[in-house]
CSV table of N, CA and C and ligand atoms in Angstrom, one decimal:
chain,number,residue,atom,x,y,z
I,1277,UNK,N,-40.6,-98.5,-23.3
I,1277,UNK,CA,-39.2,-98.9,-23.3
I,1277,UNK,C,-39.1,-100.4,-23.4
I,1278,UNK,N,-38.4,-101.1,-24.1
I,1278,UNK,CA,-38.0,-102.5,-24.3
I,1278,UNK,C,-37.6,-102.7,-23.6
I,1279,UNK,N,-37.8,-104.0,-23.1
I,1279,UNK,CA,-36.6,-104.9,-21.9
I,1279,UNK,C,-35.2,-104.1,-22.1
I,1280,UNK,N,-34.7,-103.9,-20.8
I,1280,UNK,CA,-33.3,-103.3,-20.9
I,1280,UNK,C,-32.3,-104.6,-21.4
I,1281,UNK,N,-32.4,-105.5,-20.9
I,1281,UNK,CA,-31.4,-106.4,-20.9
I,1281,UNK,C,-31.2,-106.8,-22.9
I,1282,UNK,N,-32.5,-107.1,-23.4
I,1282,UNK,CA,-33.1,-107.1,-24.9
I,1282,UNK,C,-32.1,-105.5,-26.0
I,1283,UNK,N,-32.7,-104.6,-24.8
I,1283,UNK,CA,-31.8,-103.5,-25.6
I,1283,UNK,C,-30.3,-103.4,-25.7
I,1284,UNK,N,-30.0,-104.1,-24.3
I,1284,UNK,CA,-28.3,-103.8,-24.2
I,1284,UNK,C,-27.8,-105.2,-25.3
I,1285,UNK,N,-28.6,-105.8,-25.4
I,1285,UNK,CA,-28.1,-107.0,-26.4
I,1285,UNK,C,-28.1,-106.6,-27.7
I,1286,UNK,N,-29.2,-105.6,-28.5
I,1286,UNK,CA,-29.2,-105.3,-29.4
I,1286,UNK,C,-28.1,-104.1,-29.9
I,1287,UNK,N,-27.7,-103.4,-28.8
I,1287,UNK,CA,-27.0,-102.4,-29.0
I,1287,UNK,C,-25.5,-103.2,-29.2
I,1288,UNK,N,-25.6,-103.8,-28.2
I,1288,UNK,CA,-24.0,-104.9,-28.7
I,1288,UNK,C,-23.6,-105.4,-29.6
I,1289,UNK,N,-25.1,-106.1,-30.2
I,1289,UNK,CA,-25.0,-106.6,-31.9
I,1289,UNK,C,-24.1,-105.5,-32.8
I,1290,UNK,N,-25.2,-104.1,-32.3
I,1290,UNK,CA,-24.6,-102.7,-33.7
I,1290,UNK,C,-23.3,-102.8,-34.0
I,1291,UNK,N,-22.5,-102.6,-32.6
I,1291,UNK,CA,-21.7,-102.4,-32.2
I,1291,UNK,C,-20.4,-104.0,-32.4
I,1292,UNK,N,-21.2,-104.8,-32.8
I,1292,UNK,CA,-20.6,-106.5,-33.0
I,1292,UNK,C,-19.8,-106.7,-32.2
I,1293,UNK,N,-20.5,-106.8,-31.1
I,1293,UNK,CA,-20.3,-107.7,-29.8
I,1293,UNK,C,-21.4,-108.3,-29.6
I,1294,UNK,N,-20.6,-108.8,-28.8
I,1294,UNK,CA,-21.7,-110.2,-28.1
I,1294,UNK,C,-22.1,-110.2,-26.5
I,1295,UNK,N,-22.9,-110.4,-26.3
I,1295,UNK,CA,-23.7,-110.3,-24.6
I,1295,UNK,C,-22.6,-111.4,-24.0
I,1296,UNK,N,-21.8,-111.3,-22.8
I,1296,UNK,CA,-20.4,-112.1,-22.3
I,1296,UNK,C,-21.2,-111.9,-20.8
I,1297,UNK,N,-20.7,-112.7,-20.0
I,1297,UNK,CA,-21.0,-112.8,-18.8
I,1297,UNK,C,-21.0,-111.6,-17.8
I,1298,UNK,N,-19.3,-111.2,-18.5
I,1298,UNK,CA,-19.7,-109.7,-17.1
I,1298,UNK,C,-20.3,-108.8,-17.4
I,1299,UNK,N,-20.6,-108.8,-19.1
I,1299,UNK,CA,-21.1,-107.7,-19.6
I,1299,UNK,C,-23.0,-107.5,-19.0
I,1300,UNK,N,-23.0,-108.6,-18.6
I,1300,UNK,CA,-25.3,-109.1,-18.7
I,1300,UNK,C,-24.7,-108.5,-17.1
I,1301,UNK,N,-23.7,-109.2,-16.2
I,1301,UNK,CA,-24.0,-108.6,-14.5
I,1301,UNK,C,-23.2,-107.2,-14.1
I,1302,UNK,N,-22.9,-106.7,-14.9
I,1302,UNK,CA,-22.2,-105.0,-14.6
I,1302,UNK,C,-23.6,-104.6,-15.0
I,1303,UNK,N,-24.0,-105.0,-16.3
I,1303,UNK,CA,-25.2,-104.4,-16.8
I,1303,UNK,C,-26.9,-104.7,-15.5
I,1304,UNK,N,-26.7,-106.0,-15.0
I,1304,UNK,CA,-27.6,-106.4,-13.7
I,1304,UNK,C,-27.1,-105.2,-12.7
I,1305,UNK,N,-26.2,-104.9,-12.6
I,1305,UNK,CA,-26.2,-104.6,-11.3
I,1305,UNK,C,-26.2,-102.7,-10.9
I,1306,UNK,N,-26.1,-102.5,-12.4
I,1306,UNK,CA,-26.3,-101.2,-12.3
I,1306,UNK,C,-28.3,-100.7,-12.8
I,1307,UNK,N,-28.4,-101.7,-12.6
I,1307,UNK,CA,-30.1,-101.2,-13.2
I,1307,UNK,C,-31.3,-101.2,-11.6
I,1308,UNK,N,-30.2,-101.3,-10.5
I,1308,UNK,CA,-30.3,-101.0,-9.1
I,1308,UNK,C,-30.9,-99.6,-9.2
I,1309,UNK,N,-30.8,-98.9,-9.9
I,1309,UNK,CA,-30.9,-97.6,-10.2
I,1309,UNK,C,-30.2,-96.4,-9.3
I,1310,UNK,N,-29.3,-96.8,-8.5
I,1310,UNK,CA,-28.7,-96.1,-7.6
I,1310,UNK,C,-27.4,-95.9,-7.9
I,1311,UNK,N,-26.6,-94.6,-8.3
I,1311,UNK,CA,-25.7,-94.5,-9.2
I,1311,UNK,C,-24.5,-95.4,-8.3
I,1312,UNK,N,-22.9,-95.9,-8.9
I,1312,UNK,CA,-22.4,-97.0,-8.1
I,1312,UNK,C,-20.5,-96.0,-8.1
I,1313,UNK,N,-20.3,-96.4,-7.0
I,1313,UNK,CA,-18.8,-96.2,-7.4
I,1313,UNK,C,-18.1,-97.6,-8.2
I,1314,UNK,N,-17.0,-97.2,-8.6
I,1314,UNK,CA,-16.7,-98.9,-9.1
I,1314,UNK,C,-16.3,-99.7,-8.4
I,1315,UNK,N,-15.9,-99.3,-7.1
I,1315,UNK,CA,-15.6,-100.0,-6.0
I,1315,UNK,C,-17.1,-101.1,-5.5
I,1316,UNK,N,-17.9,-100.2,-5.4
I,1316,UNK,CA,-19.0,-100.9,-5.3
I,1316,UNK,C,-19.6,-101.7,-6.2
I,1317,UNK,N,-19.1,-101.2,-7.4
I,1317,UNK,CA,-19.6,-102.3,-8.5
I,1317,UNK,C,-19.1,-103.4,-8.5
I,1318,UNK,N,-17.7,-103.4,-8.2
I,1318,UNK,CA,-16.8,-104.7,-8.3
I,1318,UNK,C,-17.1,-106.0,-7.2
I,1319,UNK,N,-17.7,-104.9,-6.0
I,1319,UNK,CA,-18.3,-105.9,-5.1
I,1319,UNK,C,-19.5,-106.6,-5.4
I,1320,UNK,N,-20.5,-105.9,-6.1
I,1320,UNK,CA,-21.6,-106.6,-6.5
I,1320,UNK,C,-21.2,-107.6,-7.1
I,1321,UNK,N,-20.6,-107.1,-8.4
I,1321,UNK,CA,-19.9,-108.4,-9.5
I,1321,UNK,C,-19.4,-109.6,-9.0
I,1322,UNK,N,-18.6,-109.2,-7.5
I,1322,UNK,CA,-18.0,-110.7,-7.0
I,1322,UNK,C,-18.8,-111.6,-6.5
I,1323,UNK,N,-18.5,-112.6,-6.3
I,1323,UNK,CA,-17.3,-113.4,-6.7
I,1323,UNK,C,-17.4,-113.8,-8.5
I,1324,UNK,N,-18.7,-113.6,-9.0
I,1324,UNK,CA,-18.5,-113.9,-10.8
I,1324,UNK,C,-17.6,-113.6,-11.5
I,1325,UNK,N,-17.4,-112.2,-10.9
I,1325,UNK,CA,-16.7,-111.2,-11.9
I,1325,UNK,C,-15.6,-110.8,-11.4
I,1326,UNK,N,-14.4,-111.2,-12.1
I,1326,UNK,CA,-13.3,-110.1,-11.3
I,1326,UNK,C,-13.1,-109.1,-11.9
I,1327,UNK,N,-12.3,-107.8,-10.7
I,1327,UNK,CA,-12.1,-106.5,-11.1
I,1327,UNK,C,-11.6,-106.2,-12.2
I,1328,UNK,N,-10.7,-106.8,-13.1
I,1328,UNK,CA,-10.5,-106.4,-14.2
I,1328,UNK,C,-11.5,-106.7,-15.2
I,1329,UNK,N,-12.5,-107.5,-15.2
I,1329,UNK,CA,-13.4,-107.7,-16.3
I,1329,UNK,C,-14.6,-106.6,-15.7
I,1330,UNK,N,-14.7,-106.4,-14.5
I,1330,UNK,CA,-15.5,-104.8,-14.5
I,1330,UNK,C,-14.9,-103.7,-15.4
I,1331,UNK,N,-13.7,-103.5,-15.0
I,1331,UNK,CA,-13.0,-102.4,-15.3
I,1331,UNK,C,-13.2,-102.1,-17.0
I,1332,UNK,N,-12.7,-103.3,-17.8
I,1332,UNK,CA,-12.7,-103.5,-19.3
I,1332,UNK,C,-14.3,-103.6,-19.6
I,1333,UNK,N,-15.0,-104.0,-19.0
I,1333,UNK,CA,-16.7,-103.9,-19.2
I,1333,UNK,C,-17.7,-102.1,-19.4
I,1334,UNK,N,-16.8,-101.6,-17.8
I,1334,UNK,CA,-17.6,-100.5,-17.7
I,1334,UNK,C,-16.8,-99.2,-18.8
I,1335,UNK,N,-15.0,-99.8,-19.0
I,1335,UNK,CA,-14.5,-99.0,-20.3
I,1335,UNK,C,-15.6,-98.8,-21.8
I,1336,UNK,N,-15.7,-100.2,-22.0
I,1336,UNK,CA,-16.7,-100.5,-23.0
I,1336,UNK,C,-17.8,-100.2,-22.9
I,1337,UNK,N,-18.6,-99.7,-21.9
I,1337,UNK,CA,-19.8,-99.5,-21.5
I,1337,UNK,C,-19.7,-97.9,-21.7
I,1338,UNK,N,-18.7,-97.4,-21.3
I,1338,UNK,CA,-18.8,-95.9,-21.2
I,1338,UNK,C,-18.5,-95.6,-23.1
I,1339,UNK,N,-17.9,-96.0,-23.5
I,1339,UNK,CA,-17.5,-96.0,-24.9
I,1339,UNK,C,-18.8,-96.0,-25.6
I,1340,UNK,N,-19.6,-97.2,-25.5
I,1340,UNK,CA,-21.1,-97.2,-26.2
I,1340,UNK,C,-22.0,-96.4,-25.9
I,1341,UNK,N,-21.9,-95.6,-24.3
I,1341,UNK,CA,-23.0,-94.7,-24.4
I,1341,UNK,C,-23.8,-95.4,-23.2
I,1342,UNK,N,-23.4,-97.0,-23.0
I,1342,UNK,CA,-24.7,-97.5,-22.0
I,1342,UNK,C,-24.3,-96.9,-20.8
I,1343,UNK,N,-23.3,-96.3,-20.5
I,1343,UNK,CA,-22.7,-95.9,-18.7
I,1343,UNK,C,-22.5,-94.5,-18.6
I,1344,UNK,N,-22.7,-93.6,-17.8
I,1344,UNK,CA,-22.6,-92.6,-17.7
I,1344,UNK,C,-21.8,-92.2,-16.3
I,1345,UNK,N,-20.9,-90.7,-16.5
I,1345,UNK,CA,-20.2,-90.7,-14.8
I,1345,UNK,C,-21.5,-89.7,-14.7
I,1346,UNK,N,-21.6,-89.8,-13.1
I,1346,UNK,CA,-21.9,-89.4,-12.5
I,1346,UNK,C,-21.5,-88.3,-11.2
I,1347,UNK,N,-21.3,-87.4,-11.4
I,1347,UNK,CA,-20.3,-86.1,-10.4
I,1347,UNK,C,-20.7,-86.0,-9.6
I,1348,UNK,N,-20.5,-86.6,-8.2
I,1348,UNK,CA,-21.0,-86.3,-7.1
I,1348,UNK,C,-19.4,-85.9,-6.6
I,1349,UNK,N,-19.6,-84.7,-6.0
I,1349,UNK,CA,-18.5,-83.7,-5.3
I,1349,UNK,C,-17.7,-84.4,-6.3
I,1350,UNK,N,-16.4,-84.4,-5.6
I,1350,UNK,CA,-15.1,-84.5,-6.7
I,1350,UNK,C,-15.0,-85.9,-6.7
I,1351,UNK,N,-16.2,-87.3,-6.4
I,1351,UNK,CA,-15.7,-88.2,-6.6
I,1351,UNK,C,-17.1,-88.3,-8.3
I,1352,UNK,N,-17.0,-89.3,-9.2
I,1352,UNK,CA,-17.9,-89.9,-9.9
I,1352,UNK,C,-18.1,-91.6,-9.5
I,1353,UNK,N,-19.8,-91.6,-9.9
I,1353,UNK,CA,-20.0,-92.7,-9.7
I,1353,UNK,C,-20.3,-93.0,-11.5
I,1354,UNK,N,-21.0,-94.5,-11.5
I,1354,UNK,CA,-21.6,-94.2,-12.7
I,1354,UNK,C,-23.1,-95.1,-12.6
I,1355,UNK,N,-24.0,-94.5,-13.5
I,1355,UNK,CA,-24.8,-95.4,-13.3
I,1355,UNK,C,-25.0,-95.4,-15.0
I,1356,UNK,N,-26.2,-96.3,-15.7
I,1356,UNK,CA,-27.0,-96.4,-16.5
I,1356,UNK,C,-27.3,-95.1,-17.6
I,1357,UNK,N,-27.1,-94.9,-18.9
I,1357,UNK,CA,-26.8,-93.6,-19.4
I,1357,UNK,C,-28.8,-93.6,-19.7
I,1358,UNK,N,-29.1,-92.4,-20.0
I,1358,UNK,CA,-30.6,-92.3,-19.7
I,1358,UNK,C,-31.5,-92.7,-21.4
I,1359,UNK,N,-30.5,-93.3,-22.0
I,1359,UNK,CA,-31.2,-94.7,-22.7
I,1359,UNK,C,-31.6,-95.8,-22.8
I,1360,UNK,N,-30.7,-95.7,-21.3
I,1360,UNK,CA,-31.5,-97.4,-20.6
I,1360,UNK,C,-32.2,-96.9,-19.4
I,1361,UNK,N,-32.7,-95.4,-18.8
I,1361,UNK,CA,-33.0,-95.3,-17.8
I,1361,UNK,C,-33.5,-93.9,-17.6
I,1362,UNK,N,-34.8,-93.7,-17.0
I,1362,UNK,CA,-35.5,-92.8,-16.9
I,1362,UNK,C,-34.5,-91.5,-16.5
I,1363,UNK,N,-34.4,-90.4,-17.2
I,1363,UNK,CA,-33.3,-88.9,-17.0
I,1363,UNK,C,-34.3,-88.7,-16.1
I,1364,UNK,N,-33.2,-88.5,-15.3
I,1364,UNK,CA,-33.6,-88.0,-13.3
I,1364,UNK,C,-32.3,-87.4,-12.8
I,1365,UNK,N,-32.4,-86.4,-11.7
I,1365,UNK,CA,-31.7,-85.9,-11.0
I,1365,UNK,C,-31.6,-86.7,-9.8
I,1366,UNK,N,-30.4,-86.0,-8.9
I,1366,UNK,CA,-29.5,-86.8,-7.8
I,1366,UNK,C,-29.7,-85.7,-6.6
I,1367,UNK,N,-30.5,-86.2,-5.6
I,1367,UNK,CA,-30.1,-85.8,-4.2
I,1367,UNK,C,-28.9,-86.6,-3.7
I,1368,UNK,N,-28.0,-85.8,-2.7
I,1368,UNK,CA,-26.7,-86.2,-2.2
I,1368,UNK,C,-26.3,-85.7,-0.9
I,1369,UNK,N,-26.7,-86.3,-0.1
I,1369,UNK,CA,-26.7,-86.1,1.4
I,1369,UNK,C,-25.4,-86.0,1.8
I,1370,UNK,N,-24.7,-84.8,2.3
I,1370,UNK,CA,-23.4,-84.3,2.6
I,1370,UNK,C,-22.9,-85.0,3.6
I,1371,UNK,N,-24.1,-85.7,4.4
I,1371,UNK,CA,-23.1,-85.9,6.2
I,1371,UNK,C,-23.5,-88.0,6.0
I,1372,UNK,N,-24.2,-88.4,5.1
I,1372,UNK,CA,-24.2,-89.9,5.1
I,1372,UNK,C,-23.9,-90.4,3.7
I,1373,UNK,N,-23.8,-89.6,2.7
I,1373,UNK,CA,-23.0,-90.1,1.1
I,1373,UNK,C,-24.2,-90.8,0.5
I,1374,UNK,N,-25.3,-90.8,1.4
I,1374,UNK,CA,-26.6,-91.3,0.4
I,1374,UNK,C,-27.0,-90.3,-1.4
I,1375,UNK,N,-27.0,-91.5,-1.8
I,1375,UNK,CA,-27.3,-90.6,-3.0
I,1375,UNK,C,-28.6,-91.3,-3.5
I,1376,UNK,N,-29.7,-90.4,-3.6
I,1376,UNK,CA,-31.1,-90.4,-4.2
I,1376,UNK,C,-31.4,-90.0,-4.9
I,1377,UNK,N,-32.3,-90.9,-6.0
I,1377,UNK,CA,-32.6,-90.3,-6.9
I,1377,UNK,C,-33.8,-88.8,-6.9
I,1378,UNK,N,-34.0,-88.1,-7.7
I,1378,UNK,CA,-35.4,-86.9,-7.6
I,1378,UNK,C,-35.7,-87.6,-9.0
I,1379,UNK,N,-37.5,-87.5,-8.9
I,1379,UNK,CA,-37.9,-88.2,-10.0
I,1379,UNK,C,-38.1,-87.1,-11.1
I,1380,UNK,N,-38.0,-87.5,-12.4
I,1380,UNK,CA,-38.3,-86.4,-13.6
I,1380,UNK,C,-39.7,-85.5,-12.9
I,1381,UNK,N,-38.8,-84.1,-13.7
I,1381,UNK,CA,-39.8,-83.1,-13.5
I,1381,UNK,C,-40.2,-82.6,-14.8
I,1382,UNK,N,-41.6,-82.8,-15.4
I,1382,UNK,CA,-41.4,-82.1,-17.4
I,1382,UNK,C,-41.6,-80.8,-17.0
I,1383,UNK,N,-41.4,-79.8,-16.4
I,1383,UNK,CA,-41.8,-78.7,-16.2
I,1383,UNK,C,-40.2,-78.0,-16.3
I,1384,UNK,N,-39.9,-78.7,-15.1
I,1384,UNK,CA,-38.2,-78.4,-14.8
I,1384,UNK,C,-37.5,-78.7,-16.1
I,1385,UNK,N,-37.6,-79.7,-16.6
I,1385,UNK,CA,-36.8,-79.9,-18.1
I,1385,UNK,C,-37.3,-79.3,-18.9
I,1386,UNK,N,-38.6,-78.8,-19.3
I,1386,UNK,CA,-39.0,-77.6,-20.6
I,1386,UNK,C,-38.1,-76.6,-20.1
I,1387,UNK,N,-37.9,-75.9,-18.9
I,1387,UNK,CA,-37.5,-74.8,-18.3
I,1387,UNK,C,-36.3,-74.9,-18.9
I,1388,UNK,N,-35.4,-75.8,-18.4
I,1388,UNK,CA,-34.2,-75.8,-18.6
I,1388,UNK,C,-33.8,-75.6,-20.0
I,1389,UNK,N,-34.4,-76.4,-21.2
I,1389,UNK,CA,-34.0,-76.0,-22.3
I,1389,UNK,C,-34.4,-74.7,-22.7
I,1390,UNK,N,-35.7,-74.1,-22.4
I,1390,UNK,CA,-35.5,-72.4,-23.1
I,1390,UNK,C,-34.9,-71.6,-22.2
I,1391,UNK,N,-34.4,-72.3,-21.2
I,1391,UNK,CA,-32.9,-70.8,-20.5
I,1391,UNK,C,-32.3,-71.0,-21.2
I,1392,UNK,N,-31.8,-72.6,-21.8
I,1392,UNK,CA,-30.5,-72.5,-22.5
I,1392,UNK,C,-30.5,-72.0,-24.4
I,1393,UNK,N,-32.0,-72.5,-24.7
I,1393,UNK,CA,-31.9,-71.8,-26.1
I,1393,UNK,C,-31.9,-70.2,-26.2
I,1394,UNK,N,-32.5,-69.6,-24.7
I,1394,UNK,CA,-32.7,-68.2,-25.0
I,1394,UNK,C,-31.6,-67.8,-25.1
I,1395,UNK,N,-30.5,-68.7,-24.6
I,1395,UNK,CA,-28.8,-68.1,-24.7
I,1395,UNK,C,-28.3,-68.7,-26.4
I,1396,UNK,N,-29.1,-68.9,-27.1
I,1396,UNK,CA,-28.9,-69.5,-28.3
I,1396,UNK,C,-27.9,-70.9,-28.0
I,1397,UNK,N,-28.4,-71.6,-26.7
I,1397,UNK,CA,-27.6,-72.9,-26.6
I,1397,UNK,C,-28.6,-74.1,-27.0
I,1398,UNK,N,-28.0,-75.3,-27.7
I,1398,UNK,CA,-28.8,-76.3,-28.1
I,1398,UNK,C,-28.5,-77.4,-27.2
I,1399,UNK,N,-29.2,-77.4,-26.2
I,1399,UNK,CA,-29.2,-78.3,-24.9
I,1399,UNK,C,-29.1,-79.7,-24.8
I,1400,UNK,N,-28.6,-80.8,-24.9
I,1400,UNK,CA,-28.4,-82.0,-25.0
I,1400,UNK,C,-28.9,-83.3,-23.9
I,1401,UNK,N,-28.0,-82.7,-22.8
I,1401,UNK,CA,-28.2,-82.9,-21.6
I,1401,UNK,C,-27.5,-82.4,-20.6
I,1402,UNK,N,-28.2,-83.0,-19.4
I,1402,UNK,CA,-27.6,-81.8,-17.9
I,1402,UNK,C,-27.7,-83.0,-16.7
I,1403,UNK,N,-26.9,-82.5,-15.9
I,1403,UNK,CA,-27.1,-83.0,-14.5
I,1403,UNK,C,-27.6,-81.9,-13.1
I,1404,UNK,N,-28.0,-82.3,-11.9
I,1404,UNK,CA,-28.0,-81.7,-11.1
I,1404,UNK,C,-28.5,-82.4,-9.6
I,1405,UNK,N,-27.7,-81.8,-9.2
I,1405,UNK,CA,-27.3,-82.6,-7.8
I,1405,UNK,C,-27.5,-81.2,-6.7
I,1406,UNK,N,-28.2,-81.7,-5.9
I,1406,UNK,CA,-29.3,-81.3,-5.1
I,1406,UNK,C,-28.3,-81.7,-3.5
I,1407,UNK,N,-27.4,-80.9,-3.0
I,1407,UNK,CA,-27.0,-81.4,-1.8
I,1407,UNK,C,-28.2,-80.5,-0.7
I,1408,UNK,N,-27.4,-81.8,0.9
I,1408,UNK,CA,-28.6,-81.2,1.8
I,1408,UNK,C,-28.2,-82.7,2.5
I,1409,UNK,N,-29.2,-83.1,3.6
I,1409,UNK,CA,-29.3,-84.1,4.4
I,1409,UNK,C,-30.4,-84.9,4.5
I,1410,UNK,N,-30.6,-86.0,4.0
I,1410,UNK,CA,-31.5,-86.7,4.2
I,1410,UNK,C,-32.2,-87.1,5.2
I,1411,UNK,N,-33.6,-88.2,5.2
I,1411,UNK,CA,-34.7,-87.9,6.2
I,1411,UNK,C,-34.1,-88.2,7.2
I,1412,UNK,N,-33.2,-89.2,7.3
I,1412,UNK,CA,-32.6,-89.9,8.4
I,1412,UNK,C,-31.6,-89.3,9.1
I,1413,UNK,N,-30.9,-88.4,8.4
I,1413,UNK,CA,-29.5,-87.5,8.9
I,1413,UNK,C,-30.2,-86.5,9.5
I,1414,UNK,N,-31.8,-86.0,8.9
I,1414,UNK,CA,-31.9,-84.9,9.7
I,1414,UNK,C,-32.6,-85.3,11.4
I,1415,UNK,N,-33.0,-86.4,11.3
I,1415,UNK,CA,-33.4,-86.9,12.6
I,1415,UNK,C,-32.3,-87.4,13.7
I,1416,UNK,N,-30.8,-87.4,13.1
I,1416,UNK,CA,-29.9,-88.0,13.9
I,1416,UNK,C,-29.0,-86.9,14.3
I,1417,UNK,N,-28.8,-86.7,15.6
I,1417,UNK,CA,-27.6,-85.6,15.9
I,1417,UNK,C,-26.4,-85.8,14.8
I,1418,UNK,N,-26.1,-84.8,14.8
I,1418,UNK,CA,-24.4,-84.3,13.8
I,1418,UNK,C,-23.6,-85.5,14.7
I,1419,UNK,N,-22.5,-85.6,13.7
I,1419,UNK,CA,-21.7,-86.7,14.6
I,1419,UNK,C,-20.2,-86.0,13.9
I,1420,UNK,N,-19.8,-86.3,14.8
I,1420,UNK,CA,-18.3,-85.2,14.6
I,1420,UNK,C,-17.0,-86.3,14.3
I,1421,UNK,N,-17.0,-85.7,13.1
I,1421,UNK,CA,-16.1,-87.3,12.4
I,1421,UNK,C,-14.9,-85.7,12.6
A,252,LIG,ZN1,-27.9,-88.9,5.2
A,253,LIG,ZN1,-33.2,-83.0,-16.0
């Protein structure tokens, strides 16, 4: 894989744009690899970046393909579309909102595509989000919110 930062420049050329300030630290700050709400993105971005140049950044980001949402329960986050970033699944801890990543499985992803071709489907991509409690939630008593 090429430098990400190299790739997201080249893709912006295709597309004739130009690498802009908020565009290189939306793009820094989501290669954290931990998918982000935008809330949280906008915090990273500050003070450089204000929220409307995230907002118009991550619009254009989702537009080109570099940003992906992310479905966790009924909110989305987004992180890095799996052109800039290893396709991996999401652990999602129901009682602390930790979201972690599960590393590629090539077994689990062969699988996945012949369930879906045996249904004569031509598989593209998939997500999957793995709820449960993390190491730390399971070591801490329930806390009654
Ligand atoms: Zn937890
Ligand atoms: Zn997968």
């Amino acid at each position: 894989m090429a430098v990400p930062i190299e790739q997201l420049q080249n893709l912006l050329q295709k597309h004739s744009r130009s690498m802009t300030r908020p565009r290189a630290k939306v793009f820094e700050a989501l290669q954290s690899g931990e998918p982000l709400t935008i809330q949280e993105l906008i915090l990273r971005c500050s003070p450089d970046i204000d929220r409307a140049s995230v907002y118009r950044t991550v619009q254009l980001f989702e537009r080109l393909g570099i940003v992906q949402r992310v479905q966790i329960g009924w909110k989305y986050r987004l992180e890095l579309s799996s052109d800039f970033q290893l396709h991996h699944h999401h652990m999602h801890c129901v009682r602390c909102g930790a979201i972690i990543a599960l590393p590629e499985d090539t077994l689990l992803e062969k699988r996945l595509h012949e369930l879906a071709s045996a249904q004569g489907f031509e598989s593209q991509d998939h997500t999957i989000e793995v709820r449960g409690l993390c190491p730390a939630c399971q070591n801490s008593p329930a806390i009654q919110s």
